[in-house]
Short mmCIF file of C-alpha atoms in Angstrom, two decimals:
data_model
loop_
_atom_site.label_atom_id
_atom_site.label_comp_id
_atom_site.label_asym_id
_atom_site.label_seq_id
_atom_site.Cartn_x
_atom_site.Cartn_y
_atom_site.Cartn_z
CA UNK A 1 83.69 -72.81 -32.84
CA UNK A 2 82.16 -75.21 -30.73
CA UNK A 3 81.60 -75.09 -26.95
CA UNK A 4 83.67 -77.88 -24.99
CA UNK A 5 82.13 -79.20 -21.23
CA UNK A 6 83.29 -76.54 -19.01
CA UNK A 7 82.57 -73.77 -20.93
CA UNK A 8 78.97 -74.51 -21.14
CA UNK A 9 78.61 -74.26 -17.26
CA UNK A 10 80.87 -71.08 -17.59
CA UNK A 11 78.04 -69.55 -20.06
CA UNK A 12 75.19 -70.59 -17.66
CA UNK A 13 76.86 -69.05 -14.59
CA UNK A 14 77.72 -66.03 -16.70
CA UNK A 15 74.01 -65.88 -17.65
CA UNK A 16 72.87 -66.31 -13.99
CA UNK A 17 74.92 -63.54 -12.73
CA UNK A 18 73.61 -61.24 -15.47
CA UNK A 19 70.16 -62.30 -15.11
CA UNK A 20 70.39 -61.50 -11.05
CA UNK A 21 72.19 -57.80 -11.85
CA UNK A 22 69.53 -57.08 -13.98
CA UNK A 23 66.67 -57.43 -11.67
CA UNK A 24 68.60 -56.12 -9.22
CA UNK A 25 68.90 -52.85 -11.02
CA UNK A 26 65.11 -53.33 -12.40
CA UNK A 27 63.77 -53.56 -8.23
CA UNK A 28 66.58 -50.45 -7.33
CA UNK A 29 65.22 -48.15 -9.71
CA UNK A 30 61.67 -49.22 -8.87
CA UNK A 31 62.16 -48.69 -5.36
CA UNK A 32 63.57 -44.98 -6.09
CA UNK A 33 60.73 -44.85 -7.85
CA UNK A 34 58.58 -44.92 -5.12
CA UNK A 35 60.37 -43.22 -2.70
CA UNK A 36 60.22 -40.25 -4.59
CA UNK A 37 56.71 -39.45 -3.06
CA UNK A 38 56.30 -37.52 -0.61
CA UNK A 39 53.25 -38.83 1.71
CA UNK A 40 51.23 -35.40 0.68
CA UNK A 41 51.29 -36.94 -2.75
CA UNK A 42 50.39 -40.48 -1.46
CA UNK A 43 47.47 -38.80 0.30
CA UNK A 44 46.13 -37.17 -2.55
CA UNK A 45 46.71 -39.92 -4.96
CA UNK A 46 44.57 -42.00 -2.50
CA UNK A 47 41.89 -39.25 -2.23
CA UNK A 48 41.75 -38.60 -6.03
CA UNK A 49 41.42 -42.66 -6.45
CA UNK A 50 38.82 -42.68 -3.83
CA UNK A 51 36.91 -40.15 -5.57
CA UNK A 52 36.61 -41.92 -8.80
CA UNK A 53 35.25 -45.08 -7.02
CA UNK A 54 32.73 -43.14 -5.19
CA UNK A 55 31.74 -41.66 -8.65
CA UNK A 56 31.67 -45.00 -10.42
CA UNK A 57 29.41 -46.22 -7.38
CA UNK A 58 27.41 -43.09 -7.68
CA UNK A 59 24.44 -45.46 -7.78
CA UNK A 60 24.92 -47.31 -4.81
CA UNK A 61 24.78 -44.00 -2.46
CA UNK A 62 28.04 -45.30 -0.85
CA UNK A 63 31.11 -47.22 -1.39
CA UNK A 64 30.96 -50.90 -0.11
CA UNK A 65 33.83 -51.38 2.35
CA UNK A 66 33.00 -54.43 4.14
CA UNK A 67 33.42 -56.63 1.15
CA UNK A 68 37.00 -56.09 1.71
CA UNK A 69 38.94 -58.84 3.47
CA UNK A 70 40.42 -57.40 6.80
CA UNK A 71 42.73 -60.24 8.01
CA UNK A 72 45.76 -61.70 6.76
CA UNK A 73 44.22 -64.79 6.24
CA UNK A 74 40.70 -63.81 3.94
CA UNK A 75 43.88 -61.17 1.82
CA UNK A 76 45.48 -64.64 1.23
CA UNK A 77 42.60 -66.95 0.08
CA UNK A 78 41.23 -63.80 -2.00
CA UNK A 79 44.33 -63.66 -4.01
CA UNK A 80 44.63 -67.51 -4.11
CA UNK A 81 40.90 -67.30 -5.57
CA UNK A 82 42.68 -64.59 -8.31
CA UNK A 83 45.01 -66.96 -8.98
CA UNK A 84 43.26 -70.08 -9.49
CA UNK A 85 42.80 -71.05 -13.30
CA UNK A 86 39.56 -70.35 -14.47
CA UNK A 87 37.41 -73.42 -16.03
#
């Protein structure tokens, strides 16, 4: 059974609607997800991150926090470098 003119575009739009329900569900439950915290959990999640840095720079004396990029604009160009293909 072949597939006449019109009922290509009505399989494509079919498959677009599907396609947007399905990351819609995908970003809802993902967002539940992370509401579920409570910010005492945040908090020690942070901590207990922090602490492992600290341990892996045991070397160092201290964590280096100046090397992170404060303003919007040094965030964006970092991430652009992330991006960038590698040669």
């Amino acid at each position: 059974m072949a597939l006449k003119g019109r009922q290509w575009w009505k399989l494509v739009g079919l498959a677009g609607v599907v396609g947007v329900a399905a990351t819609g569900a995908v970003v809802a439950r993902d967002e539940r997800r992370r509401r579920a915290h409570t910010a005492d959990e945040v908090r020690t999640v942070l901590h207990d991150r922090y602490a492992r840095v600290a341990a892996a720079h045991d070397t160092q004396g201290a964590v280096p926090l100046d090397d992170v990029p404060t303003g919007l604009r040094e965030r964006i160009c970092t991430v652009l470098q992330r991006l960038r293909p590698r040669r």
